[in-house]
Every structure is written in C-alpha cells, then in structure tokens.
Amino acid sequence: MIGYPNKKSPAIKQSSPTTYQGRGMSLEHDLNISNTYYREVKRALIHKKPTPVQVVRVDYPSRNCAKIVEAYYKTPSTTDYNGIYRGRAIDFEAKETKQKTLFPMKYIHEHQIHHLEQVLYHGGIGFVIIRFIHYNETYVLDAQIMIDCYRDENRKSITYQEVKKQGLLIREGLTPRLRYLDAVDELYFKEANNHER
Amino acid sequence: MIGYPNKKSPAIKQSSPTTYQGRGMSLEHDLNISNTYYREVKRALIHKKPTPVQVVRVDYPSRNCAKIVEAYYKTPSTTDYNGIYRGRAIDFEAKETKQKTLFPMKYIHEHQIHHLEQVLYHGGIGFVIIRFIHYNETYVLDAQIMIDCYRDENRKSITYQEVKKQGLLIREGLTPRLRYLDAVDELYFKEANNHER
C-alpha cells in the first residue's frame, strides 16, 4: 500500500495507555515508526525500501527543481524491508489481511518468495510479518514456512491457526509500536540470548 | 545519478576482449549488471535500492493503470546498495569523479556517512566504491577510512594516492563487469579465504 503525501495520515488516537485496539493504523505505518525507534536506540538498522518508480518524463520548472510529470509504479524485485540486526542481515515482507480464518497465498508474489529463498540461501534471516486485522494480531512467520506453503501447489492459503501455531505473536506497545524484534530474538537468537542478554 | 528511461543507454562497445577502456558506461550501470551476474551465479544477493520519489498526484487513465503525474525526488536516508554476501550484511555507496588527483568530500552526503557509521556499528560490512574516470580505475575503500576523512574538519578531499594505497583496485572483466566481490574477499574475508576457499 502506498501512502500518497496529499492524503492526510490519520491522527494518532490517544486512547487509554493499556489498550491499543482500533488505532486504525496500517501495518506499514506501524513498522516504519517501529523501525525509526529501533534505529534511534541503535537496536537495529532496518529500513523500508522505496517503492520503485519508472520515471518517463521530468520537467525543470526552475533551476534545482526537478518535477517528475510522468512515471509509473514498477514491480519490486525484492521484499519491502531489510537491514542489519545483531550482526545478521535481516529481510522481510509485511502483509495484512481482513480474512478471519486464513491468509491467502495470492497476497504474496513470486518475486517476494524468490527473494526470500535467496535471503535464506545467503545466510540472512528471512520472515514474513502477517497482520490479521480482524483480531488486531500481528505475527512473525519464518520465511521457510511461507515458502513451503507457497511452493505447495495444493495450497492456496495458510490458515490463521497455522500462523498462530507456527509463527510468533508480536507484542504491541507505544515505543516501539510493534516489538517485532523481540519475536525475532525468540525465533532466531534464542541460544545467543541465554549467553548475551 | 539517475538514468531516465527515455534517455537511451549507450550501446556496449564491442572492443578487443583484452581491453575495457573507454566503454563510457556509468559506474551505476556496471554495478547493476555485476550484481545481476552475482545473483544469477548465487554468489551474493545485492540490489541497488530504488531512488525514493515523493508521489504527489496520480491519475488513473484506465483501470489497473496508475500514472504518476506529479512527483519529486527525495533525499535518500541510506546508501544506494545493500544485501547479503557470505552470510554478512553488506552496504555501500558508489561514486565517480573526473578529478585526477583527488576525490572531493562534497560528493559524499551526511546521510550516507551517517548510514555507513550505523552499518559498521551493527556489524555489517560497509565501504565506498570510488571510480576515477580519468584513469578508468575503480576502488573499494573501507567505510571507516571514508568516515574518518569526512569527519575531519580540516579535510575537503581524499587524494587519489590515498585511495590507491588504502583502497583496493577492482579488477574488470566481461562477467562480471566489476569483480568487486573479489576485492571484498581480500579486504574482509582474508582469514576465512585461507580456510574456506
């Protein structure tokens, strides 16, 4: 989902500090502010990649001002987020669904699966963040589980129960909004945690 | 440097296979085709990040066709290239200069230096690729050397001789055009090379 700058962002609802229901924020927004927080406290260096745009025509209404007047969205060749966490390369895609019982595989694209396969091959940490909007629950699901499901021709979806069981629920808060690196610690650094932290 | 799609890329000059002088290719182009090659042979997973664009207005001339009619280039908050190599997060910026004796610090921006500092802090491999167009020589220079030079208020440039001495010359060929990962091996995996390769 692309947030156009002329579309006003919804104001942050300052509700009771103990409940974070119904904020109406998109997953992308939540991840962006969480990543900014993680960068500021130097916990991780993770950015959302810009949406690739094919620029066709640029005007120069004045010196030092380039105005793009014709461009088109391109299909990305990677996932949306990547960076470095605890010395490891980290790479993930984020998706949300309004479905209650399943996450449809068609929400994930071939290029994203292919990219995640390469991430794992080269020794990076790869996963998918899935939000079930209905339950206001967001999960970290290891890339391999998503890849296996996608590559299984008999499957058109992964069920909510499977994600609940095989993924890890992300705790939410104010800062960071989505404490997804705690889930990453649990999933990928469990041994190290016992020693380091 | 941004290559607009309506600007024709210069054709590849099929000169003698032993000399690659005067190809007139941009460093970005050379890196892109080298990265494609490295991905195809599964040596590394490195991409150029899309140039960030602030989209202001989009028209829909037909269903399923979004035409961006007003947008502006944004200042990126990271370097241009990143990915995974030999299990490590890798991140770099690429610059070229026509100067013969020095590389001016003004070609590097504060956000790029800041980002490279964070890359090193989080345990990634960070460097700058510098091409001296006059000599048709391209070097890998460790990020820390570039950062130190940038942060030194008394310095406005790094000399060609310094880059030659402290950096590593990238060998060129047909595939990949720029064998820059060989230089990365030499600079960052020397110990591992003796054991693994």
PDB file of C-alpha atoms in Angstrom, chain A residues 6-188:
ATOM      1  CA  ASN A   6      -1.577  14.503  -0.250  1.00  0.00           C
ATOM      2  CA  LYS A   7      -3.609  12.018   1.731  1.00  0.00           C
ATOM      3  CA  LYS A   8      -3.561  13.091   5.354  1.00  0.00           C
ATOM      4  CA  SER A   9      -2.388  10.453   7.788  1.00  0.00           C
ATOM      5  CA  PRO A  10      -4.975   9.596  10.383  1.00  0.00           C
ATOM      6  CA  ALA A  11      -4.189  11.277  13.699  1.00  0.00           C
ATOM      7  CA  ILE A  12      -2.893   9.019  16.430  1.00  0.00           C
ATOM      8  CA  LYS A  13      -5.745   8.224  18.749  1.00  0.00           C
ATOM      9  CA  GLN A  14      -4.640   8.915  22.288  1.00  0.00           C
ATOM     10  CA  SER A  15      -6.719   6.285  23.969  1.00  0.00           C
ATOM     11  CA  SER A  16      -6.127   4.540  27.269  1.00  0.00           C
ATOM     12  CA  PRO A  17      -2.443   3.632  27.551  1.00  0.00           C
ATOM     13  CA  THR A  18      -3.210  -0.002  28.275  1.00  0.00           C
ATOM     14  CA  THR A  19      -5.261  -0.743  25.181  1.00  0.00           C
ATOM     15  CA  TYR A  20      -4.069  -0.298  21.623  1.00  0.00           C
ATOM     16  CA  GLN A  21      -7.155  -1.565  19.843  1.00  0.00           C
ATOM     17  CA  GLY A  22      -8.709   0.269  16.957  1.00  0.00           C
ATOM     18  CA  ARG A  23      -5.837   2.543  16.167  1.00  0.00           C
ATOM     19  CA  GLY A  24      -6.640   2.094  12.515  1.00  0.00           C
ATOM     20  CA  MET A  25      -3.008   2.400  11.583  1.00  0.00           C
ATOM     21  CA  SER A  26      -1.671   0.431   8.695  1.00  0.00           C
ATOM     22  CA  LEU A  27       0.920  -2.234   9.246  1.00  0.00           C
ATOM     23  CA  GLU A  28       3.352  -0.297   7.081  1.00  0.00           C
ATOM     24  CA  HIS A  29       2.963   2.790   9.245  1.00  0.00           C
ATOM     25  CA  ASP A  30       3.429   0.771  12.435  1.00  0.00           C
ATOM     26  CA  LEU A  31       6.569  -0.849  11.051  1.00  0.00           C
ATOM     27  CA  ASN A  32       8.013   2.442   9.870  1.00  0.00           C
ATOM     28  CA  ILE A  33       7.695   4.123  13.255  1.00  0.00           C
ATOM     29  CA  SER A  34       8.964   0.980  14.983  1.00  0.00           C
ATOM     30  CA  ASN A  35      12.000   0.901  12.694  1.00  0.00           C
ATOM     31  CA  THR A  36      12.685   4.578  13.334  1.00  0.00           C
ATOM     32  CA  TYR A  37      12.577   3.847  17.054  1.00  0.00           C
ATOM     33  CA  TYR A  38      14.850   0.816  16.699  1.00  0.00           C
ATOM     34  CA  ARG A  39      17.321   2.911  14.711  1.00  0.00           C
ATOM     35  CA  GLU A  40      17.262   5.733  17.245  1.00  0.00           C
ATOM     36  CA  VAL A  41      18.003   3.450  20.185  1.00  0.00           C
ATOM     37  CA  LYS A  42      20.597   1.695  17.973  1.00  0.00           C
ATOM     38  CA  ARG A  43      18.989  -1.679  18.353  1.00  0.00           C
ATOM     39  CA  ALA A  44      18.806  -2.379  14.631  1.00  0.00           C
ATOM     40  CA  LEU A  45      19.301  -0.729  11.261  1.00  0.00           C
ATOM     41  CA  ILE A  46      16.213  -1.576   9.260  1.00  0.00           C
ATOM     42  CA  HIS A  47      14.606   0.500   6.516  1.00  0.00           C
ATOM     43  CA  LYS A  48      11.662   0.140   4.205  1.00  0.00           C
ATOM     44  CA  LYS A  49      12.858   0.235   0.635  1.00  0.00           C
ATOM     45  CA  PRO A  50      11.382   2.949  -1.554  1.00  0.00           C
ATOM     46  CA  THR A  51       8.682   1.840  -3.968  1.00  0.00           C
ATOM     47  CA  PRO A  52      10.381   1.588  -7.352  1.00  0.00           C
ATOM     48  CA  VAL A  53       9.133   4.094  -9.871  1.00  0.00           C
ATOM     49  CA  GLN A  54       9.897   4.170 -13.587  1.00  0.00           C
ATOM     50  CA  VAL A  55      10.407   7.822 -14.407  1.00  0.00           C
ATOM     51  CA  VAL A  56       9.494   8.694 -18.001  1.00  0.00           C
ATOM     52  CA  ARG A  57       9.478  12.491 -18.102  1.00  0.00           C
ATOM     53  CA  VAL A  58      10.896  15.207 -15.875  1.00  0.00           C
ATOM     54  CA  ASP A  59      10.279  18.947 -16.090  1.00  0.00           C
ATOM     55  CA  TYR A  60      12.549  21.604 -14.689  1.00  0.00           C
ATOM     56  CA  PRO A  61      10.232  24.463 -13.716  1.00  0.00           C
ATOM     57  CA  SER A  62      13.224  26.197 -12.151  1.00  0.00           C
ATOM     58  CA  ARG A  63      16.881  25.640 -11.502  1.00  0.00           C
ATOM     59  CA  ASN A  64      17.464  22.919  -8.899  1.00  0.00           C
ATOM     60  CA  CYS A  65      13.882  21.746  -9.139  1.00  0.00           C
ATOM     61  CA  ALA A  66      13.142  18.524 -10.937  1.00  0.00           C
ATOM     62  CA  LYS A  67       9.441  17.773 -11.243  1.00  0.00           C
ATOM     63  CA  ILE A  68       8.528  14.284 -12.383  1.00  0.00           C
ATOM     64  CA  VAL A  69       5.497  14.617 -14.645  1.00  0.00           C
ATOM     65  CA  GLU A  70       5.208  11.092 -15.991  1.00  0.00           C
ATOM     66  CA  ALA A  71       6.108   7.955 -14.080  1.00  0.00           C
ATOM     67  CA  TYR A  72       4.740   4.513 -13.323  1.00  0.00           C
ATOM     68  CA  TYR A  73       4.985   2.104 -10.435  1.00  0.00           C
ATOM     69  CA  LYS A  74       7.282  -0.816 -11.126  1.00  0.00           C
ATOM     70  CA  THR A  75       7.101  -4.295  -9.661  1.00  0.00           C
ATOM     71  CA  PRO A  76       9.780  -4.556  -6.986  1.00  0.00           C
ATOM     72  CA  SER A  77      12.282  -7.387  -7.284  1.00  0.00           C
ATOM     73  CA  THR A  78      12.769  -7.768  -3.550  1.00  0.00           C
ATOM     74  CA  THR A  79      10.825  -7.622  -0.320  1.00  0.00           C
ATOM     75  CA  ASP A  80       9.977  -4.295   1.302  1.00  0.00           C
ATOM     76  CA  TYR A  81      12.191  -4.294   4.374  1.00  0.00           C
ATOM     77  CA  ASN A  82      15.804  -5.114   5.021  1.00  0.00           C
ATOM     78  CA  GLY A  83      18.754  -4.192   7.171  1.00  0.00           C
ATOM     79  CA  ILE A  84      21.055  -5.413   9.912  1.00  0.00           C
ATOM     80  CA  TYR A  85      20.194  -6.806  13.324  1.00  0.00           C
ATOM     81  CA  ARG A  86      22.713  -8.203  15.814  1.00  0.00           C
ATOM     82  CA  GLY A  87      25.271  -8.539  13.071  1.00  0.00           C
ATOM     83  CA  ARG A  88      22.937 -10.501  10.809  1.00  0.00           C
ATOM     84  CA  ALA A  89      21.325  -9.498   7.537  1.00  0.00           C
ATOM     85  CA  ILE A  90      17.583  -9.324   8.022  1.00  0.00           C
ATOM     86  CA  ASP A  91      14.945  -9.241   5.304  1.00  0.00           C
ATOM     87  CA  PHE A  92      11.174  -9.417   5.404  1.00  0.00           C
ATOM     88  CA  GLU A  93       7.876  -8.705   3.756  1.00  0.00           C
ATOM     89  CA  ALA A  94       4.799  -7.387   5.589  1.00  0.00           C
ATOM     90  CA  LYS A  95       1.212  -8.202   4.702  1.00  0.00           C
ATOM     91  CA  GLU A  96      -2.161  -7.700   6.288  1.00  0.00           C
ATOM     92  CA  THR A  97      -5.463  -9.420   5.666  1.00  0.00           C
ATOM     93  CA  LYS A  98      -9.056  -8.846   6.708  1.00  0.00           C
ATOM     94  CA  GLN A  99      -9.747 -12.575   6.449  1.00  0.00           C
ATOM     95  CA  LYS A 100     -10.590 -14.252   9.740  1.00  0.00           C
ATOM     96  CA  THR A 101      -9.574 -17.831   9.141  1.00  0.00           C
ATOM     97  CA  LEU A 102      -6.731 -17.732   6.631  1.00  0.00           C
ATOM     98  CA  PHE A 103      -4.051 -15.761   4.842  1.00  0.00           C
ATOM     99  CA  PRO A 104      -4.414 -16.136   1.058  1.00  0.00           C
ATOM    100  CA  MET A 105      -1.227 -17.075  -0.790  1.00  0.00           C
ATOM    101  CA  LYS A 106      -2.136 -14.706  -3.612  1.00  0.00           C
ATOM    102  CA  TYR A 107      -1.151 -11.800  -1.338  1.00  0.00           C
ATOM    103  CA  ILE A 108       2.447 -12.969  -1.666  1.00  0.00           C
ATOM    104  CA  HIS A 109       4.093 -12.565  -5.023  1.00  0.00           C
ATOM    105  CA  GLU A 110       6.502 -14.873  -6.792  1.00  0.00           C
ATOM    106  CA  HIS A 111       9.318 -12.282  -6.714  1.00  0.00           C
ATOM    107  CA  GLN A 112       8.949 -11.954  -2.948  1.00  0.00           C
ATOM    108  CA  ILE A 113       9.129 -15.713  -2.399  1.00  0.00           C
ATOM    109  CA  HIS A 114      12.066 -15.986  -4.779  1.00  0.00           C
ATOM    110  CA  HIS A 115      13.851 -13.181  -2.954  1.00  0.00           C
ATOM    111  CA  LEU A 116      13.234 -14.763   0.463  1.00  0.00           C
ATOM    112  CA  GLU A 117      14.618 -18.056  -0.848  1.00  0.00           C
ATOM    113  CA  GLN A 118      17.796 -16.234  -1.812  1.00  0.00           C
ATOM    114  CA  VAL A 119      17.954 -14.485   1.565  1.00  0.00           C
ATOM    115  CA  LEU A 120      17.944 -17.865   3.314  1.00  0.00           C
ATOM    116  CA  TYR A 121      20.432 -19.302   0.820  1.00  0.00           C
ATOM    117  CA  HIS A 122      22.901 -16.493   1.522  1.00  0.00           C
ATOM    118  CA  GLY A 123      22.589 -16.827   5.281  1.00  0.00           C
ATOM    119  CA  GLY A 124      20.252 -13.988   6.112  1.00  0.00           C
ATOM    120  CA  ILE A 125      17.275 -14.042   8.464  1.00  0.00           C
ATOM    121  CA  GLY A 126      14.079 -14.002   6.417  1.00  0.00           C
ATOM    122  CA  PHE A 127      10.471 -13.892   7.521  1.00  0.00           C
ATOM    123  CA  VAL A 128       7.042 -12.512   6.791  1.00  0.00           C
ATOM    124  CA  ILE A 129       5.069 -10.264   9.113  1.00  0.00           C
ATOM    125  CA  ILE A 130       1.378 -11.058   8.842  1.00  0.00           C
ATOM    126  CA  ARG A 131      -1.371  -8.998  10.432  1.00  0.00           C
ATOM    127  CA  PHE A 132      -4.853 -10.374  10.872  1.00  0.00           C
ATOM    128  CA  ILE A 133      -6.754  -7.103  11.014  1.00  0.00           C
ATOM    129  CA  HIS A 134      -9.892  -8.716  12.446  1.00  0.00           C
ATOM    130  CA  TYR A 135      -8.066  -9.894  15.565  1.00  0.00           C
ATOM    131  CA  ASN A 136      -5.609  -6.989  15.575  1.00  0.00           C
ATOM    132  CA  GLU A 137      -2.881  -9.605  15.825  1.00  0.00           C
ATOM    133  CA  THR A 138       0.448  -9.430  14.033  1.00  0.00           C
ATOM    134  CA  TYR A 139       2.774 -12.406  13.659  1.00  0.00           C
ATOM    135  CA  VAL A 140       6.331 -13.116  12.616  1.00  0.00           C
ATOM    136  CA  LEU A 141       6.361 -16.216  10.429  1.00  0.00           C
ATOM    137  CA  ASP A 142       9.651 -17.756   9.329  1.00  0.00           C
ATOM    138  CA  ALA A 143      10.262 -17.428   5.595  1.00  0.00           C
ATOM    139  CA  GLN A 144      10.763 -21.166   5.105  1.00  0.00           C
ATOM    140  CA  ILE A 145       7.241 -21.928   6.307  1.00  0.00           C
ATOM    141  CA  MET A 146       5.815 -19.360   3.905  1.00  0.00           C
ATOM    142  CA  ILE A 147       7.988 -20.609   1.035  1.00  0.00           C
ATOM    143  CA  ASP A 148       6.970 -24.253   1.589  1.00  0.00           C
ATOM    144  CA  CYS A 149       3.331 -23.275   1.646  1.00  0.00           C
ATOM    145  CA  TYR A 150       3.666 -21.114  -1.481  1.00  0.00           C
ATOM    146  CA  ARG A 151       5.552 -23.820  -3.372  1.00  0.00           C
ATOM    147  CA  ASP A 152       2.919 -26.453  -2.480  1.00  0.00           C
ATOM    148  CA  GLU A 153       0.593 -26.491  -5.478  1.00  0.00           C
ATOM    149  CA  ASN A 154      -2.225 -27.923  -3.408  1.00  0.00           C
ATOM    150  CA  ARG A 155      -2.311 -24.957  -1.081  1.00  0.00           C
ATOM    151  CA  LYS A 156      -3.951 -21.640  -1.744  1.00  0.00           C
ATOM    152  CA  SER A 157      -3.648 -20.277   1.766  1.00  0.00           C
ATOM    153  CA  ILE A 158      -2.140 -20.685   5.184  1.00  0.00           C
ATOM    154  CA  THR A 159      -4.711 -20.826   7.957  1.00  0.00           C
ATOM    155  CA  TYR A 160      -4.928 -18.425  10.865  1.00  0.00           C
ATOM    156  CA  GLN A 161      -4.455 -21.383  13.212  1.00  0.00           C
ATOM    157  CA  GLU A 162      -1.260 -22.413  11.448  1.00  0.00           C
ATOM    158  CA  VAL A 163       0.159 -18.892  11.653  1.00  0.00           C
ATOM    159  CA  LYS A 164      -0.830 -18.763  15.333  1.00  0.00           C
ATOM    160  CA  LYS A 165       0.894 -22.061  15.984  1.00  0.00           C
ATOM    161  CA  GLN A 166       3.993 -21.781  13.800  1.00  0.00           C
ATOM    162  CA  GLY A 167       4.512 -18.031  13.973  1.00  0.00           C
ATOM    163  CA  LEU A 168       5.155 -15.792  16.931  1.00  0.00           C
ATOM    164  CA  LEU A 169       2.705 -13.109  18.063  1.00  0.00           C
ATOM    165  CA  ILE A 170       4.256  -9.637  18.150  1.00  0.00           C
ATOM    166  CA  ARG A 171       3.639  -7.725  21.330  1.00  0.00           C
ATOM    167  CA  GLU A 172       2.469  -4.160  20.829  1.00  0.00           C
ATOM    168  CA  GLY A 173       3.152  -1.018  22.762  1.00  0.00           C
ATOM    169  CA  LEU A 174       3.776   2.671  22.375  1.00  0.00           C
ATOM    170  CA  THR A 175       7.501   2.675  21.609  1.00  0.00           C
ATOM    171  CA  PRO A 176       8.093   0.720  19.589  1.00  0.00           C
ATOM    172  CA  ARG A 177       4.583   0.212  18.310  1.00  0.00           C
ATOM    173  CA  LEU A 178       5.398  -3.291  17.130  1.00  0.00           C
ATOM    174  CA  ARG A 179       8.021  -5.022  19.270  1.00  0.00           C
ATOM    175  CA  TYR A 180       8.786  -7.358  16.428  1.00  0.00           C
ATOM    176  CA  LEU A 181      12.489  -7.664  17.208  1.00  0.00           C
ATOM    177  CA  ASP A 182      11.568  -9.394  20.479  1.00  0.00           C
ATOM    178  CA  ALA A 183       9.852 -12.037  18.358  1.00  0.00           C
ATOM    179  CA  VAL A 184      12.933 -12.185  16.119  1.00  0.00           C
ATOM    180  CA  ASP A 185      15.103 -12.699  19.218  1.00  0.00           C
ATOM    181  CA  GLU A 186      12.862 -15.534  20.313  1.00  0.00           C
ATOM    182  CA  LEU A 187      12.822 -17.184  16.895  1.00  0.00           C
ATOM    183  CA  TYR A 188      16.409 -16.701  15.735  1.00  0.00           C
TER     184      TYR A 188
END
